[in-house]
PDB file of C-alpha atoms and ligand atoms in Angstrom:
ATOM      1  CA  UNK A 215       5.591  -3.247   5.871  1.00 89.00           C
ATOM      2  CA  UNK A 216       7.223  -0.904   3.656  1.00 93.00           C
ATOM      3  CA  UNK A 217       7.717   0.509   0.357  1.00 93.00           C
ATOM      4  CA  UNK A 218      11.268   1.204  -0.253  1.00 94.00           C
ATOM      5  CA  UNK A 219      11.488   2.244  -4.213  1.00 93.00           C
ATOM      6  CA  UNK A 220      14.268   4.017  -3.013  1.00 95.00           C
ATOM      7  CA  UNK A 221      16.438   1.185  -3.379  1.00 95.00           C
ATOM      8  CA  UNK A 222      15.400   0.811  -7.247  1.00 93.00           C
ATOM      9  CA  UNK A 223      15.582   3.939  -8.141  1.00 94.00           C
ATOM     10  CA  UNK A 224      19.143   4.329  -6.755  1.00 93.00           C
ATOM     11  CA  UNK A 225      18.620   6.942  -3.954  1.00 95.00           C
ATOM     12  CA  UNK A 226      20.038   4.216  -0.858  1.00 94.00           C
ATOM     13  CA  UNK A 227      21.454   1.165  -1.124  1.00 95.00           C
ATOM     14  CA  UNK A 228      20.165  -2.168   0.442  1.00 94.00           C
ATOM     15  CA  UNK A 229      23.042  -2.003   3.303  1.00 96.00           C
ATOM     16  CA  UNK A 230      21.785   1.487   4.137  1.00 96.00           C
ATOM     17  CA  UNK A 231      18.390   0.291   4.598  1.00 96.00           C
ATOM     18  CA  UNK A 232      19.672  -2.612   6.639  1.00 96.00           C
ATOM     19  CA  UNK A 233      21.428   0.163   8.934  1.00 97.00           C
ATOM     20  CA  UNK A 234      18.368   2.518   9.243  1.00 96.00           C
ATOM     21  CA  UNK A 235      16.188  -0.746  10.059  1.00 96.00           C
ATOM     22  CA  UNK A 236      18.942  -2.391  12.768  1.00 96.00           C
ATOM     23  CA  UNK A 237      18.704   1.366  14.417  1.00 97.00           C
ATOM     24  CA  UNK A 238      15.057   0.982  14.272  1.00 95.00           C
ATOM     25  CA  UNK A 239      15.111  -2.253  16.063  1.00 96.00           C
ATOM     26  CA  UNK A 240      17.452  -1.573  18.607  1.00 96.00           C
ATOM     27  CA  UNK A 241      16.083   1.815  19.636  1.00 97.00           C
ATOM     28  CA  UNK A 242      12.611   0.398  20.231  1.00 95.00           C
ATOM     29  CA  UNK A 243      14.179  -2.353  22.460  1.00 96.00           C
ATOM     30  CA  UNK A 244      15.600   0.378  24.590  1.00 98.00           C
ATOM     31  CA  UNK A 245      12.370   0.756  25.170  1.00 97.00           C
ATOM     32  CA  UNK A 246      11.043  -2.071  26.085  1.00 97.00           C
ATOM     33  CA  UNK A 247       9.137  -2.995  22.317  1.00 93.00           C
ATOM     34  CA  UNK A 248       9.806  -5.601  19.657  1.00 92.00           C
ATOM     35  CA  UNK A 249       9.238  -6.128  16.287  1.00 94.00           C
ATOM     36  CA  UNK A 250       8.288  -9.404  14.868  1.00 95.00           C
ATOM     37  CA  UNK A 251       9.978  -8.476  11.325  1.00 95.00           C
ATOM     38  CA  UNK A 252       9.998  -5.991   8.969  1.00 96.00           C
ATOM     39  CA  UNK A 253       8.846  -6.396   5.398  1.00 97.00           C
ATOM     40  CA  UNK A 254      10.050  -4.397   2.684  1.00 96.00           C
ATOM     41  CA  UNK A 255       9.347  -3.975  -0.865  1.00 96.00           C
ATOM     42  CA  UNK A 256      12.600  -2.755  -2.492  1.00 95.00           C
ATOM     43  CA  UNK A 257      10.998  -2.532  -5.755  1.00 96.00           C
ATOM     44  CA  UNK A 258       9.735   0.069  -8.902  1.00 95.00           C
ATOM     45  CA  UNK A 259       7.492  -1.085 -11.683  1.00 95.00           C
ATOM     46  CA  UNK A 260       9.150   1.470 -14.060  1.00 95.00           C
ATOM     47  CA  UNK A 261      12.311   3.133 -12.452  1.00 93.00           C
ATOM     48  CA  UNK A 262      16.127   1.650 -11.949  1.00 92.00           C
ATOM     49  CA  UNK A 263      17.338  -1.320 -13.312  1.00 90.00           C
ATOM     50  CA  UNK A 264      17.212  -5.280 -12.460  1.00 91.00           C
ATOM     51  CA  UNK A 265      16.397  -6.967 -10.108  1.00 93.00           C
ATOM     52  CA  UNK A 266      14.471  -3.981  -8.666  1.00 95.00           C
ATOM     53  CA  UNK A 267      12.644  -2.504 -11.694  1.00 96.00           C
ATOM     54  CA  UNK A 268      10.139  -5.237 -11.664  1.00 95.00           C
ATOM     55  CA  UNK A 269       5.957  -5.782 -11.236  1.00 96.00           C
ATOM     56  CA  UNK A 270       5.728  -7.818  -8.029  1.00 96.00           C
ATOM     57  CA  UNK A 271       3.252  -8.227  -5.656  1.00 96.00           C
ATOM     58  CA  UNK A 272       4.535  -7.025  -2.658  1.00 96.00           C
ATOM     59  CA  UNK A 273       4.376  -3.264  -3.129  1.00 96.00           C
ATOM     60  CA  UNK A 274       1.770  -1.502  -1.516  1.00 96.00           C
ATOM     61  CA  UNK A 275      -1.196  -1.831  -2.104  1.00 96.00           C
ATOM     62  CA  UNK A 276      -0.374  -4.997  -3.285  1.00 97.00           C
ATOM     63  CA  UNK A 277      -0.899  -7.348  -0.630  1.00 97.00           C
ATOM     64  CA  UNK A 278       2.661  -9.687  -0.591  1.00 97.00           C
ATOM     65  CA  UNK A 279       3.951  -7.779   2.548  1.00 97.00           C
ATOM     66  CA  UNK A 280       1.107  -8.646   4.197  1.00 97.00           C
ATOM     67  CA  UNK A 281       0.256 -12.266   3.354  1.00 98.00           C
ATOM     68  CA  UNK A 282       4.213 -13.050   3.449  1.00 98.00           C
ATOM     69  CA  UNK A 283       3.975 -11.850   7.134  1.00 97.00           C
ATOM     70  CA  UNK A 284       1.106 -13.769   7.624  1.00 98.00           C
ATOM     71  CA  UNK A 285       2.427 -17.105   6.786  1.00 98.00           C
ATOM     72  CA  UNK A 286       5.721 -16.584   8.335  1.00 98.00           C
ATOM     73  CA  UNK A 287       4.612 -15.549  11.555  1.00 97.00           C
ATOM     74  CA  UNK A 288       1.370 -17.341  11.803  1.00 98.00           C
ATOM     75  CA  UNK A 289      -1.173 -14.330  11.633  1.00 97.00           C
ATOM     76  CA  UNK A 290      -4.455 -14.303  10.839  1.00 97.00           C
ATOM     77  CA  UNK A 291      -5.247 -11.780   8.624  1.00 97.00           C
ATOM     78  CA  UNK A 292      -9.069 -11.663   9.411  1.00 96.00           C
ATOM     79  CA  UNK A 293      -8.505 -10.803  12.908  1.00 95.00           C
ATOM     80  CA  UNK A 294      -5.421  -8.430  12.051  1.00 96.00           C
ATOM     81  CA  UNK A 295      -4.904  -4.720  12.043  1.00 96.00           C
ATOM     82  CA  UNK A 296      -2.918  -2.622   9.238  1.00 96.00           C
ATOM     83  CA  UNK A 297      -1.809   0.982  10.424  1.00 97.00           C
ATOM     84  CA  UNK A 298      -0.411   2.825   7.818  1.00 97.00           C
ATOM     85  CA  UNK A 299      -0.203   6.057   6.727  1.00 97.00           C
ATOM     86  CA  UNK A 300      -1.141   5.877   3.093  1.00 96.00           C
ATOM     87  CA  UNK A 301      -4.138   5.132   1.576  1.00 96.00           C
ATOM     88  CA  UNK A 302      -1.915   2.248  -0.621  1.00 96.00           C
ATOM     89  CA  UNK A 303      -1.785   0.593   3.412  1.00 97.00           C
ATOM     90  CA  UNK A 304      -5.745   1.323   3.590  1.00 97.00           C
ATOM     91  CA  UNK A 305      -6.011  -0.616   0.427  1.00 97.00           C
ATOM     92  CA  UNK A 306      -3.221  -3.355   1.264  1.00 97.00           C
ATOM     93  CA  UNK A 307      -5.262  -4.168   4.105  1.00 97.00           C
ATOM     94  CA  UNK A 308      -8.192  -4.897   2.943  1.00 96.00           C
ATOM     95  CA  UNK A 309      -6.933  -6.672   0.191  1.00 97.00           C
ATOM     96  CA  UNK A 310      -5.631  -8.850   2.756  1.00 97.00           C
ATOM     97  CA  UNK A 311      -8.773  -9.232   4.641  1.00 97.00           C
ATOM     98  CA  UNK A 312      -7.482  -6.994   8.037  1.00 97.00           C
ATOM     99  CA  UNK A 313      -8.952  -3.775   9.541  1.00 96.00           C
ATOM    100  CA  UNK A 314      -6.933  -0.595   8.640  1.00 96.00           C
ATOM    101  CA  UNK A 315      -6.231   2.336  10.781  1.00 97.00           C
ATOM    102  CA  UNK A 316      -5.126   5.815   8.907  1.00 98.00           C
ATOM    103  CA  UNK A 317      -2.822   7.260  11.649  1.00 98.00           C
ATOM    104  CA  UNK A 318      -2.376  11.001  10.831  1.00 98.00           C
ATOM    105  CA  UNK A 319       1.442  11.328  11.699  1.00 97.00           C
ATOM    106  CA  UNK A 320       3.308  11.270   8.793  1.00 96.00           C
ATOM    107  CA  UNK A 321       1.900  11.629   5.275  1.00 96.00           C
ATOM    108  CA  UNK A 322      -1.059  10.285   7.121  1.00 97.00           C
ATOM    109  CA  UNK A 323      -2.226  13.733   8.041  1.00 97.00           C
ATOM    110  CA  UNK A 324      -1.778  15.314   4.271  1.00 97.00           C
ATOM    111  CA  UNK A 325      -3.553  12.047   2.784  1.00 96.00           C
ATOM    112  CA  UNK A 326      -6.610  12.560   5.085  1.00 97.00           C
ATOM    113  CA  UNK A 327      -6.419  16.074   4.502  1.00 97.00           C
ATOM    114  CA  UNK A 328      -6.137  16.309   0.817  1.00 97.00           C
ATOM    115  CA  UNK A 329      -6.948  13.054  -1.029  1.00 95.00           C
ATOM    116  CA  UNK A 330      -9.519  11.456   1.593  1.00 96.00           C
ATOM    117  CA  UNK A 331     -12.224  11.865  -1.186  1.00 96.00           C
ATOM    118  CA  UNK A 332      -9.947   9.530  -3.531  1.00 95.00           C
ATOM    119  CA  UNK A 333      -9.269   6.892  -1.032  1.00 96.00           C
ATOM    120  CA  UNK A 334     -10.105   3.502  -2.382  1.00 95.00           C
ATOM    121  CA  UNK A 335     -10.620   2.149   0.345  1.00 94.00           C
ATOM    122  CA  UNK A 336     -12.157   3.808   3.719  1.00 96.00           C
ATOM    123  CA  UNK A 337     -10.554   3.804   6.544  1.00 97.00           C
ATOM    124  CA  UNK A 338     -11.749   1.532   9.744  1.00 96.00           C
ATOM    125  CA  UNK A 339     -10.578   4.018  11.603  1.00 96.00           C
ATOM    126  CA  UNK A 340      -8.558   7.535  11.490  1.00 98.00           C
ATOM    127  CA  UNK A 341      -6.056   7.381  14.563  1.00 98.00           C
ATOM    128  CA  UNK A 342      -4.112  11.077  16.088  1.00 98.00           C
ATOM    129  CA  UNK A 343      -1.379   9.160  16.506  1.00 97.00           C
ATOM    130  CA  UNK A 344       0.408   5.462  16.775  1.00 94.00           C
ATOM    131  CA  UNK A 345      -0.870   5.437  20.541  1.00 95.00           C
ATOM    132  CA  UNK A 346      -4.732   6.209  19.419  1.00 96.00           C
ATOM    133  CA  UNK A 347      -4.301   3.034  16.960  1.00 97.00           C
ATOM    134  CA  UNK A 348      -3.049   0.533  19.431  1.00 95.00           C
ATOM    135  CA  UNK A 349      -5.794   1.356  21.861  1.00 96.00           C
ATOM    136  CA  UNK A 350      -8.648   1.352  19.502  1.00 96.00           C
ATOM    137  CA  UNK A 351      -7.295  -2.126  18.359  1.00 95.00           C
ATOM    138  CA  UNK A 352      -7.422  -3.093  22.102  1.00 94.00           C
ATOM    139  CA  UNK A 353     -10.708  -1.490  22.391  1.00 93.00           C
ATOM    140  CA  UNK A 354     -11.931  -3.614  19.713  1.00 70.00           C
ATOM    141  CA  UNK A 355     -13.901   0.068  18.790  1.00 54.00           C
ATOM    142  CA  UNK A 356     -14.918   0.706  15.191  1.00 53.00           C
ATOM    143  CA  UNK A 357     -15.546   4.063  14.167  1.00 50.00           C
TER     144      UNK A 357
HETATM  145 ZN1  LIG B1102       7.969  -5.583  -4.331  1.00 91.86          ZN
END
C-alpha cells in the first residue's frame, strides 16, 4: 500500500512507477519472497491536474488500499497486520479493522521520534526493523 502523490503532482510518471515497482518485484524473488500485489494511490486532493487531483478514498489514511486488497485477495482484515511507517498507515489500519506495526526504518524512526504525541492512532506495536514486525506478527505478541 502506497501513497504515490508523486504521480499527481507531476514529479514521476505512472510508467516510472511501474518500473521502480517491476524492480521491486523481481529483486525480492531473487530472494526467495513474493508479493501478493501492490496498491497504490496515485492521487492529490489539491495538487496536479485530472484524473489525479481528486478526493478518493484510497489515500492513506483512508482505508481503499486496504479494503481493495482485502476483497481481491480474500483477506480478512480483523485478523490482518498493517506495517507502515507513517502514522497515516497506523490510522489506515485501524480504520480497516487490522493491527498496525510502526517499523522505525524509514520515516518510521522520525515519526516515532518527533510526532508520536500526535499520532491518531497508537501503535500495536513499534518494530526496529521489517524483520522485528514479521516475527511479532508470528509471535502473535502485543506490546
Ligand atoms: Zn487515491
Amino acid at each position: 500500500m502506497t501513497n504515490q502523490a508523486g504521480i499527481a503532482r507531476g514529479y514521476f510518471s505512472e510508467d516510472v512507477l511501474a518500473a521502480v515497482n517491476a524492480t521491486l518485484v523481481s529483486r525480492l524473488k531473487d530472494e526467495g519472497a513474493y508479493l501478493d500485489g501492490i496498491y497504490v494511490c496515485t492521487h492529490h486532493p489539491t495538487a496536479g491536474e485530472s484524473p489525479y487531483r481528486m478526493v478518493c478514498d484510497c489515500r492513506k489514511p483512508r482505508p481503499g488500499l486496504l479494503l481493495r486488497a482485502a476483497s481481491e485477495l480474500g483477506l480478512d482484515l480483523s485478523r490482518s497486520t498493517l506495517v507502515g511507517d507513517r502514522a497515516s498507515d497506523l490510522v489506515a489500519g485501524r480504520a480497516a479493522g487490522a493491527r498496525s506495526v510502526l517499523v522505525l526504518t524509514g520515516y518510521g524512526l522520525g515519526e516515532w521520534e518527533y510526532q508520536r504525541d500526535s499520532f491518531p492512532v497508537p501503535p500495536d506495536h513499534v518494530a526496529e526493523d521489517l524483520l522485528d514486525a514479521v516475527e511479532w506478527v508470528l509471535g502473535g505478541r502485543r506490546s
